C-alpha cells in the first residue's frame, strides 16, 4: 500500500549505558550510551540491514526531556540524572549517527534536533544550533501536542513552530531544510467511542464534528507553517472499553476501529495530496483561506478564527465546495465553525480572487 516507515535510531542496553543498576523500567532504554563508537556500529548494522526498505531515520526520542535522555536513575532522590552537558552529548550522538548512516546509504534522510514546540524546546534548539547540529542532519524534526483549535494567524501551532525554531530563524532568517513534525496530535483525551463498528457498549459521547474539525485544523496549520510531514500520535492507544477518552489517541476509538475523525482526515488528505502550501489569505474578519497549489488545480481550506464575522461561500461553477467530511456543499451559505474545502482548476491567484469576490 506504499506505507513508509520512519526508523528510530535510539535506546541503549544496560551493558552499554550509564544506568549501572537494572530497574526494568520503560525509561531504562533511554539512558545515554557510554561509547559513541558502539552506537555508531549499531547505526551501521541497522541501516545496512534495512537499506532500500527504510529511507528516513530519527535520532533518539525527545532528548530535550530528562526522562528520555538521562545518565540513569537516582534511587535516593527518586529522579533521573541529567548530564550537565546533555545538549552537547546529544549533538555528538546526532553527528556520528548522521555521518555513519550516510556512509552506508548517502540518500538516507536523517532527522536532527528532535526538539519541541515550547520553551524547553526553544532552549534545546538554541544549544544544538550553537554546537553545529544544523550541519549534522538533512531534515529537522520536532514534536508538539495542541490542546486548542487551530486554523488562523497566531494559533497554537504557529506559536509552537516559532518556539521550536526561533533560535535558527532569528540567526539565519530561514531553516534551509525540510521540517517534519514527528509526534503530536490535537485529539489527545478527546476520542472515546465515536461510532462503534463491531460493538456498542454504551451511548457514544464524543463530539465527532468537533474532534474531526480540530484534527484537520491541526494538520492544515502545520502545513501552513511549512512543515513537510506530519506524524499523528497514536493509533495503538485503544483499550478495554474504559468508558473515558484515552490520552495520546488519534484516528481510532476504543474498539480499535477508525473514529469518524479519520473519515474527515481522509477527505482532507485526498484534497491536499500532491499540493504545496502557498499562502494564508484573509477573506474577512476572522476568516482565512489556506491556499495550496497542485499541478493543474488550486485548493483552499476555509477556516474561521475566534470572533469571526460573516463570510458567504462563493456561488460559482468554477469552485467546487466540500464540507469537513468531503460531502458536496452549496455556495451562498455562510461559513460556520467547521472547515470547508474549495477546489478549482488553475492557479492559487485565480482561486483567491474568486473567494474574495
Coordinates of N, CA, C and O in Angstrom, one line a residue, residues 2-8 45-57 104-105 107-109:
X2 N 2.2 1.1 -0.2 CA 3.0 2.3 -0.3 C 3.3 2.9 1.1 O 3.8 4.1 1.2
X3 N 3.1 2.2 2.2 CA 3.3 2.7 3.5 C 4.8 2.7 3.8 O 5.6 1.8 3.6
X4 N 5.3 3.9 4.2 CA 6.8 4.1 4.6 C 6.9 4.0 6.1 O 6.0 4.4 6.8
X5 N 8.1 3.6 6.5 CA 8.5 3.6 7.9 C 9.5 4.6 8.2 O 10.5 4.8 7.5
X6 N 9.2 5.4 9.3 CA 10.3 6.3 9.9 C 11.0 5.5 10.9 O 10.4 5.2 12.0
X7 N 12.3 5.1 10.6 CA 13.0 4.4 11.6 C 13.5 5.3 12.8 O 13.5 6.5 12.7
X8 N 13.7 4.6 13.9 CA 14.1 5.3 15.1 C 15.4 4.7 15.6 O 15.5 3.6 16.1
X45 N 24.9 -1.3 11.4 CA 24.2 -2.6 11.3 C 22.8 -2.4 10.9 O 22.3 -3.0 9.9
X46 N 22.1 -1.5 11.5 CA 20.6 -1.3 11.3 C 20.4 -0.7 9.9 O 19.6 -1.1 9.1
X47 N 21.2 0.4 9.5 CA 21.0 1.0 8.2 C 21.4 0.1 7.0 O 20.7 0.1 6.0
X48 N 22.4 -0.8 7.3 CA 22.7 -1.7 6.2 C 21.6 -2.8 6.1 O 21.3 -3.1 4.9
X49 N 21.1 -3.2 7.2 CA 20.1 -4.3 7.1 C 18.8 -3.8 6.4 O 18.2 -4.6 5.6
X50 N 18.4 -2.6 6.6 CA 17.2 -2.1 6.1 C 17.4 -1.1 4.9 O 16.5 -0.4 4.6
X51 N 18.6 -1.2 4.3 CA 18.8 -0.3 3.1 C 17.9 -0.7 2.0 O 17.7 -1.8 1.7
X52 N 17.2 0.4 1.5 CA 16.3 0.2 0.4 C 14.8 0.0 0.9 O 13.9 0.1 0.2
X53 N 14.7 -0.3 2.2 CA 13.4 -0.5 2.8 C 13.0 0.7 3.7 O 11.8 1.1 3.7
X54 N 13.9 1.2 4.5 CA 13.7 2.3 5.3 C 14.5 3.5 4.8 O 15.7 3.3 4.7
X55 N 13.9 4.6 4.5 CA 14.6 5.7 3.8 C 14.8 6.9 4.7 O 15.4 7.9 4.3
X56 N 14.3 6.9 5.9 CA 14.4 8.0 6.8 C 14.5 7.5 8.3 O 13.8 6.5 8.6
X57 N 15.3 8.2 9.1 CA 15.5 7.8 10.5 C 15.5 9.1 11.3 O 16.1 10.1 11.0
X104 N 26.7 4.5 4.8 CA 26.1 3.3 4.3 C 25.2 3.6 3.2 O 25.2 2.9 2.2
X105 N 24.4 4.6 3.2 CA 23.4 4.9 2.2 C 23.3 6.5 2.1 O 22.6 7.1 2.8
X107 N 21.7 8.5 0.4 CA 20.4 9.1 0.1 C 19.4 9.1 1.3 O 18.3 9.5 1.2
X108 N 19.9 8.5 2.4 CA 19.0 8.5 3.6 C 18.7 9.9 4.1 O 19.5 10.8 4.0
X109 N 17.5 10.0 4.7 CA 17.1 11.2 5.4 C 17.3 11.0 6.9 O 16.7 10.1 7.5

